């Protein structure tokens, strides 16, 4: 439990989204070796106990300062395999965004798509969001497929949307309508 926003425990099947804990830092050892995860996140490029601890503390601060809700993704065996977070800067406009990663040794089981879909639904039901957004680089076929499986639709290409790894990059905008806005209008 942290101050600011309280990060809940959310079950999805046998798996769980929950607040990061110091004991999760081990997963960062593998994440640090990924060619892409450290480029788009604050996962350290070189793992050390201190760097792992600092990553976990950054997640605490994101909840404390109201940036959003960062979750560790825990699989059915109790192993922490990745991260998913919902960021609420534009929540007063009804919009939130989600970011995610799963370490290579845990990929392909459907856990990323299930985690993203679960968190999108939670944001609609518990935060009152109407629209959940994902920004995905066009080459990232795995993330595109994850978004589609989680119920998101591609709305187009945002050219030179932001800097990634020191370069301007295009992003596909994926969105899912959630909460009461997702329900069909009463006749
Ligand atoms: C994107 C990522 C989270 C997907 O993780 P995952 O655990 O493999 O995803 P899932 O198992 O839930 O798979 C979801 C779908 O994507 C497909 N998929 C996953 N990786 C793929 C790839 N490299 N190419 C094509 N399809 C892929 C899966 O087959 C599945 O679709 P299916 O059920 O129709 O077969 C993971 O590759 C990752 O962390 N990548 C690095 C960080 C990143 O890109 N984050 C997202 C930034 S926008």
Short mmCIF file of C-alpha atoms and ligand atoms in Angstrom, two decimals:
data_model
loop_
_atom_site.label_atom_id
_atom_site.label_comp_id
_atom_site.label_asym_id
_atom_site.label_seq_id
_atom_site.Cartn_x
_atom_site.Cartn_y
_atom_site.Cartn_z
CA UNK A 1 0.00 0.00 0.00
CA UNK A 2 1.29 3.44 -0.90
CA UNK A 3 -0.03 6.95 -0.33
CA UNK A 4 -1.76 8.85 -3.14
CA UNK A 5 -3.44 6.31 -5.40
CA UNK A 6 -4.05 2.88 -3.85
CA UNK A 7 -2.96 0.17 -6.31
CA UNK A 8 -5.47 -2.67 -5.95
CA UNK A 9 -5.08 -6.39 -6.46
CA UNK A 10 -6.94 -7.47 -9.61
CA UNK A 11 -7.40 -11.16 -10.37
CA UNK A 12 -7.78 -12.40 -13.96
CA UNK A 13 -8.28 -16.15 -13.98
CA UNK A 14 -5.38 -17.70 -12.07
CA UNK A 15 -3.25 -14.61 -12.62
CA UNK A 16 -3.00 -11.34 -10.73
CA UNK A 17 -2.19 -7.68 -11.25
CA UNK A 18 -0.88 -6.17 -8.05
CA UNK A 19 1.34 -3.46 -6.66
CA UNK A 20 5.07 -3.89 -7.33
CA UNK A 21 7.12 -5.16 -4.39
CA UNK A 22 10.86 -5.25 -3.68
CA UNK A 23 10.80 -9.03 -4.14
CA UNK A 24 9.80 -8.57 -7.81
CA UNK A 25 13.04 -6.88 -8.78
CA UNK A 26 14.44 -10.19 -10.09
CA UNK A 27 12.26 -10.02 -13.21
CA UNK A 28 14.16 -6.87 -14.15
CA UNK A 29 17.32 -8.95 -14.64
CA UNK A 30 15.70 -10.51 -17.72
CA UNK A 31 13.85 -7.34 -18.77
CA UNK A 32 17.17 -5.44 -18.77
CA UNK A 33 18.48 -7.80 -21.48
CA UNK A 34 15.53 -7.17 -23.78
CA UNK A 35 16.45 -5.04 -26.80
CA UNK A 36 13.31 -2.90 -26.52
CA UNK A 37 11.98 -2.83 -22.92
CA UNK A 38 14.71 -0.52 -21.52
CA UNK A 39 14.23 1.81 -24.53
CA UNK A 40 10.57 2.52 -23.76
CA UNK A 41 10.58 2.23 -19.96
CA UNK A 42 12.75 3.05 -16.97
CA UNK A 43 13.86 -0.59 -16.68
CA UNK A 44 17.63 -0.29 -16.18
CA UNK A 45 19.82 -1.50 -19.06
CA UNK A 46 22.09 -3.18 -16.53
CA UNK A 47 20.57 -5.06 -13.66
CA UNK A 48 21.81 -4.67 -10.12
CA UNK A 49 20.04 -4.98 -6.79
CA UNK A 50 20.14 -1.21 -6.36
CA UNK A 51 18.81 -0.60 -9.87
CA UNK A 52 16.02 -3.12 -9.27
CA UNK A 53 15.11 -1.49 -5.99
CA UNK A 54 15.12 1.95 -7.61
CA UNK A 55 12.75 0.71 -10.35
CA UNK A 56 10.30 -0.61 -7.75
CA UNK A 57 10.51 2.68 -5.83
CA UNK A 58 9.75 4.59 -9.05
CA UNK A 59 6.55 2.56 -9.37
CA UNK A 60 5.61 3.48 -5.78
CA UNK A 61 6.19 7.17 -6.61
CA UNK A 62 4.02 7.03 -9.73
CA UNK A 63 1.08 5.99 -7.53
CA UNK A 64 2.03 8.40 -4.74
CA UNK A 65 2.23 11.41 -7.04
CA UNK A 66 -0.99 10.51 -8.89
CA UNK A 67 0.60 9.72 -12.27
CA UNK A 68 -1.25 6.42 -12.46
CA UNK A 69 -1.49 2.81 -11.35
CA UNK A 70 1.57 0.61 -12.05
CA UNK A 71 1.03 -3.15 -11.69
CA UNK A 72 3.29 -6.17 -11.62
CA UNK A 73 1.85 -8.98 -13.78
CA UNK A 74 1.98 -12.25 -11.82
CA UNK A 75 1.37 -15.56 -13.62
CA UNK A 76 -0.54 -18.63 -12.42
CA UNK A 77 2.59 -19.99 -10.69
CA UNK A 78 3.13 -16.80 -8.73
CA UNK A 79 6.04 -15.58 -10.88
CA UNK A 80 6.24 -11.89 -11.74
CA UNK A 81 6.60 -11.76 -15.54
CA UNK A 82 5.96 -8.17 -16.54
CA UNK A 83 4.46 -4.78 -16.02
CA UNK A 84 1.26 -3.04 -17.01
CA UNK A 85 0.31 0.48 -15.99
CA UNK A 86 -2.61 2.81 -16.53
CA UNK A 87 -1.74 6.52 -16.74
CA UNK A 88 -4.38 9.05 -15.83
CA UNK A 89 -3.12 12.50 -16.87
CA UNK A 90 -6.18 13.01 -19.13
CA UNK A 91 -8.69 11.22 -16.91
CA UNK A 92 -10.65 14.47 -16.41
CA UNK A 93 -11.26 14.30 -20.18
CA UNK A 94 -12.34 10.65 -19.88
CA UNK A 95 -9.13 9.26 -21.36
CA UNK A 96 -6.39 7.06 -19.93
CA UNK A 97 -3.46 5.24 -21.53
CA UNK A 98 -1.88 1.86 -20.87
CA UNK A 99 1.72 0.66 -21.29
CA UNK A 100 3.01 -2.92 -20.89
CA UNK A 101 5.82 -5.41 -21.26
CA UNK A 102 6.35 -9.12 -20.57
CA UNK A 103 9.78 -10.79 -20.35
CA UNK A 104 10.71 -13.04 -23.28
CA UNK A 105 10.62 -16.29 -21.26
CA UNK A 106 6.94 -15.71 -20.41
CA UNK A 107 5.66 -14.59 -23.81
CA UNK A 108 3.16 -16.38 -26.00
CA UNK A 109 0.83 -17.61 -23.25
CA UNK A 110 -1.74 -14.86 -23.73
CA UNK A 111 -0.83 -13.14 -20.48
CA UNK A 112 -0.11 -9.71 -22.01
CA UNK A 113 -3.41 -9.52 -23.89
CA UNK A 114 -5.35 -10.73 -20.84
CA UNK A 115 -3.60 -8.23 -18.54
CA UNK A 116 -4.20 -5.29 -20.89
CA UNK A 117 -7.85 -6.24 -21.45
CA UNK A 118 -8.42 -6.66 -17.72
CA UNK A 119 -6.85 -3.30 -16.90
CA UNK A 120 -8.83 -1.50 -19.62
CA UNK A 121 -12.07 -2.87 -18.17
CA UNK A 122 -10.97 -1.92 -14.65
CA UNK A 123 -10.22 1.64 -15.81
CA UNK A 124 -13.72 1.93 -17.22
CA UNK A 125 -15.43 0.43 -14.19
CA UNK A 126 -13.32 1.92 -11.37
CA UNK A 127 -11.77 5.11 -12.74
CA UNK A 128 -14.72 6.19 -14.86
CA UNK A 129 -12.60 6.30 -18.02
CA UNK A 130 -14.53 6.27 -21.30
CA UNK A 131 -11.59 5.66 -23.61
CA UNK A 132 -8.36 3.72 -23.13
CA UNK A 133 -5.45 4.41 -25.50
CA UNK A 134 -2.29 2.52 -26.49
CA UNK A 135 0.59 3.90 -28.56
CA UNK A 136 2.40 1.23 -30.58
CA UNK A 137 5.26 1.52 -33.05
CA UNK A 138 4.17 0.20 -36.47
CA UNK A 139 6.90 -2.49 -36.63
CA UNK A 140 5.82 -4.00 -33.27
CA UNK A 141 3.68 -6.89 -34.55
CA UNK A 142 3.55 -8.59 -31.14
CA UNK A 143 2.19 -5.49 -29.45
CA UNK A 144 -0.28 -4.83 -32.30
CA UNK A 145 -1.64 -8.36 -31.95
CA UNK A 146 -1.75 -8.01 -28.14
CA UNK A 147 -3.81 -4.81 -28.52
CA UNK A 148 -6.22 -6.42 -30.98
CA UNK A 149 -6.68 -9.45 -28.73
CA UNK A 150 -7.37 -7.12 -25.79
CA UNK A 151 -10.26 -5.53 -27.69
CA UNK A 152 -8.51 -2.42 -29.06
CA UNK A 153 -8.99 -0.97 -32.54
CA UNK A 154 -6.35 0.81 -34.60
CA UNK A 155 -7.49 4.36 -35.35
CA UNK A 156 -4.53 5.51 -37.40
CA UNK A 157 -0.91 6.57 -37.51
CA UNK A 158 0.37 9.46 -35.40
CA UNK A 159 3.37 10.71 -37.38
CA UNK A 160 6.47 11.72 -35.42
CA UNK A 161 4.40 11.31 -32.27
CA UNK A 162 7.25 11.16 -29.79
CA UNK A 163 10.87 10.46 -29.06
CA UNK A 164 11.91 6.84 -28.49
CA UNK A 165 15.55 5.98 -28.01
CA UNK A 166 16.57 9.51 -29.00
CA UNK A 167 14.67 9.53 -32.34
CA UNK A 168 11.26 10.81 -33.39
CA UNK A 169 8.99 7.83 -34.03
CA UNK A 170 5.56 7.28 -35.56
CA UNK A 171 2.95 5.56 -33.39
CA UNK A 172 -0.20 3.64 -34.18
CA UNK A 173 -3.06 4.87 -32.01
CA UNK A 174 -5.11 1.98 -30.65
CA UNK A 175 -8.18 2.66 -28.52
CA UNK A 176 -10.92 0.79 -26.73
CA UNK A 177 -14.17 2.34 -25.51
CA UNK A 178 -14.95 1.17 -21.99
CA UNK A 179 -17.25 1.86 -19.06
CA UNK A 180 -20.80 3.07 -19.58
CA UNK A 181 -19.85 4.54 -22.99
CA UNK A 182 -19.16 1.00 -24.24
CA UNK A 183 -22.72 -0.16 -23.51
CA UNK A 184 -25.30 0.01 -26.29
CA UNK A 185 -27.75 2.90 -25.89
CA UNK A 186 -31.13 1.92 -24.44
CA UNK A 187 -33.88 1.86 -27.06
C1 LIG B 1 4.25 -7.11 -26.82
C2 LIG B 1 4.38 -8.13 -25.69
C3 LIG B 1 3.88 -7.51 -24.40
C4 LIG B 1 3.51 -9.36 -26.04
O1 LIG B 1 3.64 -10.29 -24.97
P1 LIG B 1 3.05 -11.79 -25.07
O2 LIG B 1 3.01 -12.31 -23.68
O3 LIG B 1 3.77 -12.55 -26.10
O4 LIG B 1 1.58 -11.53 -25.60
P2 LIG B 1 0.40 -12.60 -25.61
O5 LIG B 1 0.93 -13.97 -25.31
O6 LIG B 1 -0.70 -12.06 -24.78
O7 LIG B 1 0.02 -12.61 -27.14
C5 LIG B 1 -0.93 -11.76 -27.68
C6 LIG B 1 -1.02 -12.04 -29.18
O8 LIG B 1 0.12 -11.49 -29.84
C7 LIG B 1 0.74 -12.48 -30.65
N1 LIG B 1 2.16 -12.18 -30.68
C8 LIG B 1 3.00 -12.05 -29.62
N2 LIG B 1 4.24 -11.75 -30.05
C9 LIG B 1 4.17 -11.70 -31.41
C10 LIG B 1 5.12 -11.38 -32.42
N3 LIG B 1 6.39 -11.09 -32.13
N4 LIG B 1 4.68 -11.38 -33.72
C11 LIG B 1 3.40 -11.65 -34.03
N5 LIG B 1 2.44 -11.93 -33.10
C12 LIG B 1 2.84 -11.95 -31.81
C13 LIG B 1 0.41 -13.78 -29.95
O9 LIG B 1 0.55 -14.88 -30.82
C14 LIG B 1 -1.04 -13.52 -29.54
O10 LIG B 1 -1.93 -13.62 -30.63
P3 LIG B 1 -2.75 -14.98 -30.95
O11 LIG B 1 -3.42 -15.40 -29.69
O12 LIG B 1 -3.65 -14.58 -32.04
O13 LIG B 1 -1.71 -16.00 -31.37
C15 LIG B 1 5.87 -8.60 -25.53
O14 LIG B 1 6.33 -9.08 -26.77
C16 LIG B 1 6.78 -7.49 -25.05
O15 LIG B 1 6.84 -7.19 -23.87
N6 LIG B 1 7.54 -6.86 -25.96
C17 LIG B 1 8.53 -5.84 -25.60
C18 LIG B 1 7.89 -4.60 -25.00
C19 LIG B 1 6.78 -4.06 -25.86
O16 LIG B 1 6.82 -4.07 -27.08
N7 LIG B 1 5.75 -3.53 -25.17
C20 LIG B 1 4.60 -2.91 -25.82
C21 LIG B 1 4.95 -1.53 -26.21
S1 LIG B 1 3.59 -0.76 -27.11
#
